[in-house]
XYZ file of C-alpha atoms in Angstrom:
651
model
C 0.000 0.000 0.000
C 1.066 3.613 -0.581
C -0.009 6.785 1.219
C -1.537 9.597 -0.876
C -1.557 13.068 0.677
C -4.162 15.517 -0.681
C -3.965 19.353 -0.761
C -6.006 19.603 2.475
C -3.317 17.416 4.163
C -5.692 14.471 4.466
C -4.120 11.072 3.769
C -5.573 7.916 2.190
C -4.010 4.555 1.469
C -4.134 2.940 -1.995
C -2.611 -0.098 -3.630
C 0.795 0.470 -5.167
C 0.390 1.263 -8.898
C -2.898 3.132 -8.415
C -3.431 5.899 -10.996
C -4.673 9.438 -10.439
C -7.830 8.501 -12.362
C -8.509 5.649 -9.943
C -7.939 8.025 -7.035
C -10.499 10.445 -8.546
C -12.984 7.572 -9.009
C -12.559 6.596 -5.354
C -13.588 10.099 -4.334
C -16.590 10.533 -6.666
C -17.718 9.502 -10.138
C -18.414 13.163 -10.953
C -14.835 14.134 -10.116
C -13.556 11.284 -12.284
C -15.540 12.700 -15.234
C -14.110 16.201 -14.747
C -10.472 15.563 -13.882
C -7.958 16.081 -16.710
C -4.485 15.817 -15.146
C -2.766 15.476 -11.785
C 0.368 16.594 -10.017
C 2.372 13.930 -8.218
C 4.945 15.395 -5.823
C 4.771 18.662 -7.777
C 5.228 17.113 -11.252
C 2.309 17.115 -13.694
C 1.339 13.569 -14.702
C -1.101 11.759 -16.951
C -4.143 10.404 -15.136
C -3.288 6.852 -16.284
C 0.314 6.789 -15.031
C 0.821 4.382 -12.080
C 1.907 5.885 -8.736
C 4.336 3.525 -7.024
C 5.356 5.311 -3.807
C 3.979 7.601 -1.095
C 3.064 10.846 -2.880
C 1.380 14.222 -2.580
C -1.350 14.333 -5.231
C -3.486 17.150 -6.579
C -6.180 16.676 -9.232
C -6.790 19.272 -11.947
C -10.015 20.063 -13.803
C -10.837 22.398 -16.712
C -10.843 25.493 -14.507
C -7.224 24.819 -13.525
C -4.427 26.036 -15.804
C -2.799 22.604 -15.522
C -6.042 20.941 -16.698
C -6.338 23.231 -19.724
C -2.673 22.631 -20.549
C -3.134 18.840 -20.686
C -6.348 19.260 -22.704
C -4.781 21.589 -25.271
C -1.505 19.667 -25.437
C -3.504 16.545 -26.345
C -5.439 18.630 -28.869
C -2.182 19.654 -30.562
C -1.404 15.951 -31.034
C -4.943 15.388 -32.308
C -4.465 18.107 -34.934
C -1.108 16.601 -35.912
C -2.727 13.191 -36.302
C -5.367 14.756 -38.569
C -2.671 16.484 -40.643
C -0.789 13.196 -40.979
C -3.871 11.616 -42.570
C -4.893 14.618 -44.702
C -1.419 15.751 -45.801
C 0.797 12.633 -46.162
C 4.513 13.365 -45.994
C 4.141 16.224 -43.501
C 7.115 16.563 -41.145
C 6.413 17.733 -37.583
C 8.269 20.277 -35.460
C 6.847 21.185 -32.050
C 3.233 21.454 -30.904
C 2.773 23.044 -27.466
C -0.260 24.197 -25.529
C -0.391 27.992 -25.179
C -2.474 30.347 -23.046
C -5.512 29.980 -25.306
C -5.364 26.774 -27.298
C -2.345 25.309 -29.053
C -0.288 25.364 -32.225
C 1.835 22.947 -34.231
C 4.777 23.870 -36.451
C 4.737 21.581 -39.481
C 6.533 21.191 -42.800
C 3.907 19.916 -45.303
C 4.642 18.761 -48.840
C 1.606 20.733 -50.075
C 0.576 24.165 -48.723
C -2.043 24.372 -45.947
C -4.544 27.171 -46.544
C -7.484 28.731 -44.698
C -9.785 26.799 -47.021
C -8.391 23.551 -45.545
C -9.560 24.397 -42.017
C -13.035 22.751 -42.254
C -11.509 19.477 -43.492
C -8.938 19.487 -40.664
C -11.670 20.155 -38.081
C -13.836 17.370 -39.501
C -10.934 14.907 -39.423
C -10.145 15.860 -35.804
C -13.759 15.203 -34.773
C -13.659 11.893 -36.640
C -10.591 10.898 -34.599
C -12.339 12.063 -31.424
C -15.241 9.716 -32.209
C -12.800 6.785 -32.348
C -12.007 7.389 -28.642
C -8.353 6.631 -29.268
C -6.315 5.908 -26.144
C -3.268 8.152 -25.634
C -0.423 5.930 -24.432
C 2.870 7.020 -22.866
C 6.069 5.008 -23.405
C 9.658 5.511 -22.249
C 12.158 4.899 -25.028
C 15.941 4.861 -25.384
C 17.658 7.622 -27.293
C 18.961 5.117 -29.846
C 15.491 3.699 -30.484
C 13.971 7.180 -30.665
C 16.474 8.342 -33.284
C 15.893 5.164 -35.285
C 12.082 5.425 -35.067
C 11.812 9.064 -36.094
C 14.753 8.868 -38.503
C 13.138 5.999 -40.408
C 10.035 8.170 -40.835
C 12.098 11.086 -42.181
C 11.231 13.252 -39.153
C 14.335 15.449 -39.327
C 13.005 18.038 -36.883
C 12.210 15.405 -34.259
C 15.586 13.694 -34.619
C 17.317 17.045 -34.134
C 15.420 17.524 -30.871
C 16.175 13.959 -29.731
C 19.877 14.547 -30.343
C 19.857 17.183 -27.584
C 18.109 14.960 -25.014
C 19.788 12.762 -22.430
C 19.275 9.015 -22.721
C 16.785 7.757 -20.164
C 14.644 10.908 -20.279
C 12.816 10.361 -23.583
C 9.117 9.526 -23.805
C 6.669 9.177 -26.674
C 2.886 9.375 -26.815
C 0.836 7.332 -29.290
C -2.784 7.658 -30.371
C -4.067 5.680 -33.321
C -1.385 5.683 -36.008
C 0.313 8.835 -34.711
C 3.339 8.761 -32.393
C 4.993 11.923 -31.116
C 8.089 12.763 -29.120
C 6.690 14.399 -25.982
C 7.071 14.827 -22.220
C 3.284 15.080 -21.697
C 1.044 15.105 -19.808
C -1.979 14.116 -21.908
C -5.605 13.143 -21.577
C -6.421 9.428 -21.246
C -8.080 9.408 -24.693
C -9.338 11.682 -27.453
C -13.042 11.529 -26.510
C -12.673 14.320 -23.926
C -12.478 16.809 -26.819
C -15.983 17.874 -27.916
C -15.515 21.100 -29.901
C -12.745 22.032 -32.345
C -11.754 25.205 -34.202
C -8.699 25.890 -36.370
C -8.040 29.594 -35.873
C -5.240 30.691 -38.185
C -2.156 29.736 -40.134
C 1.143 31.630 -40.103
C 4.830 31.206 -40.859
C 7.388 30.397 -38.146
C 11.113 29.797 -38.527
C 12.292 26.479 -37.123
C 13.407 27.099 -33.536
C 12.931 30.828 -34.030
C 16.022 31.134 -36.237
C 15.531 33.365 -39.287
C 18.393 31.544 -41.025
C 16.519 28.240 -40.915
C 13.519 26.960 -42.812
C 10.182 28.664 -42.336
C 7.548 26.154 -41.230
C 3.766 26.422 -41.210
C 2.359 27.274 -37.777
C -1.255 26.170 -37.418
C -3.194 27.558 -34.438
C -6.276 25.904 -32.966
C -8.451 25.691 -29.888
C -10.689 23.000 -28.419
C -13.186 22.705 -25.578
C -14.961 20.006 -23.581
C -18.337 21.571 -24.509
C -19.684 23.107 -27.730
C -21.154 26.013 -25.761
C -17.670 26.985 -24.553
C -16.422 27.194 -28.146
C -19.393 29.372 -29.148
C -18.669 31.728 -26.249
C -14.990 31.856 -27.140
C -15.682 32.672 -30.794
C -18.037 35.475 -29.690
C -15.208 36.760 -27.503
C -12.853 36.670 -30.485
C -15.290 38.783 -32.511
C -15.433 41.314 -29.678
C -11.629 41.265 -29.477
C -11.424 42.044 -33.213
C -13.575 45.140 -32.655
C -11.231 46.194 -29.846
C -7.988 45.372 -31.689
C -5.617 48.221 -30.801
C -4.129 48.200 -34.313
C -7.563 48.856 -35.816
C -8.646 51.415 -33.197
C -5.212 53.062 -33.163
C -5.662 53.858 -36.843
C -9.303 54.945 -36.520
C -8.561 57.191 -33.524
C -5.344 58.511 -35.121
C -3.139 57.511 -32.182
C -0.116 55.868 -33.838
C 1.163 54.525 -37.137
C 4.048 52.537 -38.604
C 6.173 53.306 -41.650
C 8.198 50.874 -43.741
C 10.530 53.789 -44.485
C 11.242 54.241 -40.754
C 11.415 50.507 -40.050
C 9.388 47.588 -38.767
C 8.488 47.607 -35.101
C 9.261 51.306 -34.641
C 5.974 53.083 -33.828
C 5.307 56.696 -34.777
C 3.099 58.442 -32.230
C 0.597 60.794 -33.856
C -0.510 64.041 -32.121
C -3.583 62.499 -30.435
C -1.658 59.409 -29.346
C 1.174 61.590 -28.081
C -1.321 63.573 -25.970
C -2.648 60.340 -24.495
C 0.817 58.983 -23.766
C 2.098 62.253 -22.276
C -0.956 62.465 -20.026
C -0.212 58.946 -18.751
C 3.409 59.914 -18.149
C 2.420 63.136 -16.334
C -0.040 61.135 -14.229
C 2.695 58.740 -13.085
C 5.223 61.547 -12.586
C 2.813 63.322 -10.206
C 2.358 60.140 -8.196
C 6.102 59.425 -8.160
C 6.850 62.924 -6.922
C 4.646 62.315 -3.881
C 6.601 59.117 -3.201
C 10.020 60.758 -3.360
C 11.217 59.707 -6.819
C 13.808 61.712 -8.718
C 13.549 61.903 -12.512
C 16.696 61.121 -14.480
C 17.505 60.978 -18.186
C 20.041 58.617 -19.708
C 21.373 58.190 -23.283
C 19.834 55.841 -25.832
C 23.212 54.141 -26.259
C 26.006 52.915 -24.033
C 29.378 51.305 -24.439
C 29.206 47.580 -25.050
C 31.264 46.940 -21.900
C 28.474 48.476 -19.772
C 26.057 45.754 -20.852
C 28.699 43.042 -20.539
C 29.167 44.126 -16.920
C 25.415 44.134 -16.268
C 24.892 40.762 -17.953
C 22.419 42.209 -20.446
C 24.739 41.566 -23.378
C 24.789 37.855 -22.561
C 21.008 37.841 -22.113
C 19.902 40.166 -24.925
C 22.965 40.299 -27.184
C 21.493 38.071 -29.895
C 18.224 40.029 -29.727
C 19.931 43.426 -29.869
C 20.717 45.624 -32.836
C 24.254 45.181 -34.109
C 26.957 47.130 -32.241
C 27.682 50.674 -33.388
C 31.353 50.950 -34.371
C 33.006 54.362 -34.087
C 36.123 55.579 -35.975
C 38.147 54.809 -32.833
C 39.622 51.312 -32.856
C 37.853 48.900 -30.538
C 35.149 51.355 -29.478
C 31.665 49.843 -29.685
C 28.277 51.097 -28.538
C 24.900 49.385 -28.272
C 21.398 50.746 -28.435
C 20.466 50.159 -24.800
C 18.394 47.021 -24.111
C 17.627 48.104 -20.502
C 17.819 51.274 -18.404
C 19.070 49.720 -15.158
C 22.841 49.723 -15.937
C 22.676 53.486 -16.549
C 20.860 54.027 -13.236
C 23.501 51.973 -11.444
C 26.158 54.310 -12.826
C 24.176 57.335 -11.587
C 24.067 55.797 -8.097
C 27.804 55.106 -8.313
C 28.653 58.667 -9.365
C 28.806 59.923 -5.745
C 29.673 58.440 -2.340
C 26.466 57.265 -0.655
C 25.659 57.031 3.049
C 23.025 54.933 4.833
C 21.364 58.281 5.598
C 20.897 58.932 1.847
C 18.893 55.744 1.321
C 16.455 54.962 -0.088
C 17.279 56.634 -3.413
C 14.636 56.315 -6.120
C 15.564 57.059 -9.757
C 12.766 57.135 -12.350
C 12.946 57.485 -16.123
C 10.703 57.049 -19.126
C 13.610 55.464 -20.937
C 13.468 54.120 -24.492
C 15.155 50.762 -25.058
C 15.710 48.632 -28.141
C 15.514 44.923 -28.946
C 15.811 43.376 -32.399
C 12.641 41.288 -32.326
C 12.142 38.983 -35.303
C 9.841 40.458 -37.926
C 7.383 37.551 -37.643
C 6.910 38.242 -33.931
C 6.170 41.974 -34.236
C 2.576 42.815 -33.366
C 1.222 46.357 -33.272
C 2.312 48.090 -30.075
C 2.472 44.902 -28.009
C 5.678 43.600 -29.647
C 7.975 46.293 -31.040
C 11.673 46.938 -31.525
C 11.807 50.289 -29.749
C 9.753 50.876 -26.598
C 9.713 53.198 -23.611
C 9.663 51.702 -20.123
C 8.252 53.563 -17.126
C 11.346 52.413 -15.338
C 12.398 53.119 -11.778
C 15.201 51.680 -9.716
C 15.251 51.990 -5.967
C 18.416 51.565 -3.915
C 17.784 50.822 -0.268
C 19.104 49.133 2.869
C 17.841 45.608 3.641
C 15.825 46.954 6.587
C 14.037 49.378 4.220
C 13.065 46.761 1.644
C 9.601 45.897 2.945
C 8.526 49.522 3.348
C 9.731 50.362 -0.160
C 7.927 47.333 -1.533
C 4.676 48.466 0.124
C 5.009 51.937 -1.416
C 5.561 50.509 -4.888
C 2.453 48.363 -4.434
C 0.536 51.536 -3.501
C 1.584 53.135 -6.798
C 0.489 50.101 -8.816
C -2.891 50.004 -7.042
C -3.421 53.729 -7.755
C -2.776 53.146 -11.466
C -5.060 50.120 -11.662
C -7.864 52.029 -9.933
C -7.497 55.134 -12.094
C -7.712 53.066 -15.268
C -10.386 50.627 -14.089
C -8.076 47.607 -14.001
C -9.562 46.375 -10.749
C -9.828 42.703 -11.710
C -6.294 41.399 -11.262
C -4.252 38.550 -9.808
C -0.803 38.603 -8.247
C 2.000 36.054 -8.212
C 4.914 35.934 -5.786
C 7.899 34.215 -7.397
C 10.341 32.711 -4.889
C 13.526 30.672 -5.320
C 13.590 26.902 -5.418
C 14.512 25.877 -1.839
C 15.987 22.618 -3.156
C 18.218 24.221 -5.782
C 19.680 27.355 -4.202
C 22.903 27.268 -6.222
C 20.997 28.770 -9.199
C 20.644 32.092 -7.369
C 22.988 34.945 -6.496
C 23.015 36.458 -3.000
C 23.218 35.140 0.543
C 20.569 32.980 2.185
C 20.096 35.735 4.750
C 19.309 38.350 2.099
C 17.013 36.017 0.178
C 15.117 35.135 3.339
C 14.679 38.829 4.182
C 13.563 39.690 0.646
C 11.096 36.812 0.328
C 9.681 37.501 3.786
C 9.333 41.206 2.932
C 7.329 40.431 -0.226
C 5.043 37.914 1.487
C 4.447 40.232 4.463
C 3.831 43.219 2.180
C 1.115 41.269 0.352
C -0.416 40.182 3.652
C -0.455 43.755 4.963
C -2.210 44.927 1.792
C -4.708 42.079 1.986
C -3.532 40.930 -1.440
C -4.142 37.258 -2.123
C -1.102 36.306 -4.155
C -0.282 32.940 -5.650
C 3.139 31.726 -4.450
C 5.306 29.928 -7.013
C 8.512 28.253 -5.837
C 11.338 28.188 -8.354
C 9.905 31.053 -10.433
C 12.149 33.786 -8.998
C 14.754 35.402 -11.222
C 18.298 34.301 -10.452
C 18.976 37.753 -8.987
C 15.989 37.979 -6.618
C 12.303 37.309 -5.854
C 9.528 39.283 -7.530
C 5.842 40.144 -7.525
C 3.943 40.221 -10.847
C 0.423 41.485 -11.535
C -1.863 39.871 -14.117
C -4.835 42.073 -15.066
C -8.090 40.914 -16.641
C -9.466 43.340 -19.203
C -13.107 44.161 -19.947
C -13.607 40.963 -21.965
C -11.761 38.654 -19.577
C -8.332 38.399 -21.226
C -5.272 38.267 -18.959
C -2.356 40.672 -19.409
C 0.759 40.998 -17.291
C 0.951 44.617 -16.168
C 3.173 45.773 -13.365
C 6.154 44.026 -11.853
C 8.306 44.583 -8.755
C 11.633 42.766 -8.664
C 14.277 42.556 -5.950
C 17.844 42.453 -7.299
C 21.104 41.450 -5.588
C 22.874 40.884 -8.903
C 23.434 44.373 -10.350
C 24.641 45.937 -7.062
C 27.219 43.117 -6.979
C 28.195 43.410 -10.649
C 28.574 47.196 -10.466
C 30.154 47.112 -6.994
C 27.585 49.548 -5.620
C 28.233 50.616 -2.041
C 27.039 52.836 0.740
C 28.649 53.612 4.077
C 26.636 52.134 6.939
C 26.170 53.473 10.464
C 29.033 51.137 11.422
C 31.274 53.144 9.065
C 31.754 50.034 6.897
C 30.883 49.542 3.225
C 27.645 47.688 2.401
C 25.817 46.647 -0.766
C 22.414 48.260 -1.307
C 19.406 46.182 -2.289
C 17.989 47.203 -5.675
C 14.296 47.169 -6.627
C 13.210 47.259 -10.286
C 9.718 48.627 -10.794
C 7.590 49.273 -13.893
C 3.821 49.696 -13.266
C 3.022 50.250 -16.957
C 5.758 47.923 -18.208
C 6.223 49.737 -21.491
C 4.212 52.712 -22.692
C 3.582 51.019 -26.028
C 2.212 47.775 -24.623
C 0.276 49.524 -21.870
C -1.460 51.840 -24.348
C -2.309 48.809 -26.522
C -3.878 47.042 -23.531
C -5.682 50.227 -22.488
C -7.141 50.677 -25.991
C -8.438 47.098 -26.017
C -9.692 47.264 -22.419
C -11.683 50.447 -23.012
C -12.558 49.783 -26.662
C -11.067 53.236 -27.341
C -13.450 54.935 -24.869
C -10.790 56.351 -22.570
C -11.575 57.831 -19.137
C -12.641 61.470 -19.328
C -9.512 62.667 -17.497
C -7.229 60.863 -19.945
C -8.869 61.024 -23.389
C -7.094 63.265 -25.946
C -10.351 65.052 -26.884
C -12.987 65.506 -24.189
C -15.460 67.547 -26.255
C -16.336 68.068 -29.909
C -18.441 71.071 -30.901
C -20.639 70.602 -33.979
C -22.310 73.680 -35.553
C -25.471 72.715 -37.446
C -24.424 74.967 -40.351
C -21.527 77.174 -41.400
C -23.150 80.354 -40.093
C -22.714 79.083 -36.523
C -19.009 78.283 -36.899
C -18.031 81.555 -35.235
C -20.157 80.729 -32.186
C -18.675 77.219 -32.104
C -15.177 78.653 -31.872
C -16.320 81.083 -29.177
C -17.581 78.111 -27.127
C -14.328 76.283 -27.810
C -12.288 79.213 -26.489
C -14.413 79.451 -23.334
C -14.037 75.738 -22.633
C -10.291 75.779 -23.296
C -10.009 78.552 -20.703
C -11.450 75.977 -18.273
C -8.692 73.458 -19.237
C -11.103 71.380 -21.299
C -9.739 69.703 -24.423
C -11.919 70.665 -27.393
C -12.318 70.005 -31.126
C -14.580 71.914 -33.519
C -16.138 69.879 -36.338
C -16.868 72.648 -38.849
C -17.175 70.394 -41.892
C -19.924 71.210 -44.357
C -21.893 68.066 -43.408
C -25.342 67.424 -41.998
C -25.493 67.289 -38.214
C -26.567 63.616 -38.242
C -23.418 62.693 -40.146
C -21.261 64.681 -37.713
C -22.846 62.922 -34.737
C -22.259 59.477 -36.278
C -18.656 60.246 -37.203
C -17.776 61.631 -33.778
C -19.469 58.726 -32.010
C -16.979 56.508 -33.865
C -14.117 58.691 -32.565
C -15.212 57.830 -28.985
C -15.239 61.517 -27.943
C -17.053 61.604 -24.574
C -19.119 64.773 -25.104
C -20.648 66.197 -28.281
C -22.030 69.740 -28.232
C -24.493 70.761 -30.942
C -24.801 74.529 -31.517
C -27.308 76.375 -33.672
C -29.472 79.504 -33.596
C -31.140 78.842 -30.215
C -27.846 77.986 -28.521
C -26.078 81.051 -29.972
C -28.856 83.366 -28.752
C -28.796 81.974 -25.187
C -25.075 81.258 -24.727
C -25.939 77.565 -24.445
C -24.904 74.223 -25.872
C -26.989 71.144 -26.621
C -25.197 68.252 -24.911
C -24.879 64.644 -26.082
C -22.855 62.122 -24.036
C -21.106 59.130 -25.593
C -23.297 56.065 -25.143
C -26.070 57.994 -23.363
C -27.463 60.266 -26.077
C -29.133 63.663 -25.668
C -28.690 65.322 -22.237
C -30.497 68.578 -23.089
C -29.338 72.192 -23.371
C -27.351 74.045 -20.733
C -25.303 77.164 -20.177
C -21.682 76.959 -21.347
C -20.309 77.718 -17.876
C -22.637 75.135 -16.309
C -21.450 72.475 -18.776
C -17.796 73.309 -18.096
C -18.380 73.022 -14.340
C -20.144 69.663 -14.730
C -17.383 68.226 -16.918
C -14.610 69.369 -14.591
C -16.535 68.064 -11.575
C -16.768 64.684 -13.316
C -12.992 64.687 -13.884
C -12.348 65.744 -10.276
C -14.530 62.913 -8.997
C -12.460 60.455 -11.043
C -9.243 61.951 -9.690
C -10.404 61.617 -6.090
C -10.412 57.862 -6.544
C -6.647 57.775 -6.845
C -5.130 61.148 -6.116
C -4.763 62.832 -2.748
C -5.809 66.463 -2.655
C -3.040 68.971 -3.219
C -1.108 69.891 -0.117
C -1.728 66.581 1.702
């Protein structure tokens, strides 16, 4: 008999060789129907894999990320099996589960087109109906190379060549066998609804110098209703696509002449971005940050010292060579090495700490052209970077203050549905990390206690810390339920060591400061993209580039429209005048599409009475009112929004 410990610390005994599926069946038949995968001593396993020793077991269903992963990983194999039957001679690369669905990189003998999607879906459902068992088998490296080599699977044999003997497993369903670690579903019948989403090109192993394969994306669900809901969500996402809305709202553009992945901010987008920056600068000022500015380039040796050249060198633009022999510069991949040099520029005392440097610093990475995507994946982006240098005893308090800033931002922009993850080091593999046990213990305790003090329920993940320190990440759900990572706080013992940063302590000895990296927005480009999609382009009144559009009903009231505009601008209200020679109905429709919060119609009656006829975005006609009254109401609405996140001046 073996002892199985469950997440609630209860223990049951089972016969040696019992599977996770049998454990689920012993608890309830309903659970057995819903369970998709299990963890055994922290490792994710198939439900049908025998457990041969005392183990801690957790069962995963569809609502668990681990359950979805097993479901979609099996679905990737199902799609590959369908492709093998429909497109004989296809060679297979890799086919992982991703956040929403799965993909498979394949090398077919004949092209796969959008028009092939229905046939692939039909074949997948046919295979589902066969209820094919998915069987795991351990295999020697020699046998694996022979098996896949005989089938001409060059991509698989390349992967096998990098694996250690004794660690290789395959999974077989029907006539399809794949090299895979798993885990997988017990059989194909769990999959009830199938959709092939798109086809794209992808270089083998992400190397532009190697062959471009076909990447086929798909998604599956255990119920047809779930697929219908997901497809409706996709349609809504298309309407909110920041690339589409960015063009319609005239926020940003790209130019082939300038270069791929290098966004050009248009006047309205620049207003939006600058208002976000000013918003954060005001908050940072209250929290004692000092603004700094650093160059867009630095000597190559700077990034070798920081370790960024080793990490980002292959993803960076080529070094800039000067006329001086041996002198090389890089477009900076990160701002932190520059901030370390600012800290190092003067002797520092324990009395000076904490020091908080902030910069909206533009950095550059040479992302592959196939991975560029609007503002979310670019080659030049501006981080709302800050680096805090503090004593170990100040770490927790500084962490709490950074959390305050992130919460203010989320509240101001209506990102109130979010999750947090604390990433700690692996207690069983400490040699991977830099820094003393004492410092790590203090840092990890500070993060956990900070979350507890804020009442923040954060998921703790062991082994997910960066090698240089623990961190806290925030995952936000947008208006249609998609998850985005926004906001990160990272503790760093690495850069202070690499740059030999020091301060004089109260014992008159030299000490290393602790460094905190912090970026609530992450990058301005990605944050604006997420904000566009979250709001559908209907930005908060305090933030939107244009708060009001004035629409004269005919040309003879243009002069009055500009008079109203001037009066509102004197009240710090951002105004446009739509003086086109168009009917008022057309103007209303066009400006509704521009997501301008307030539309003011002016004609003879309004001009005579110093009034405006007010329409509010999404709410329609609000009646006529005095210009001053309207200005007061709009500013009161903005002030009410501000009071949610901003302390009154002077406090």
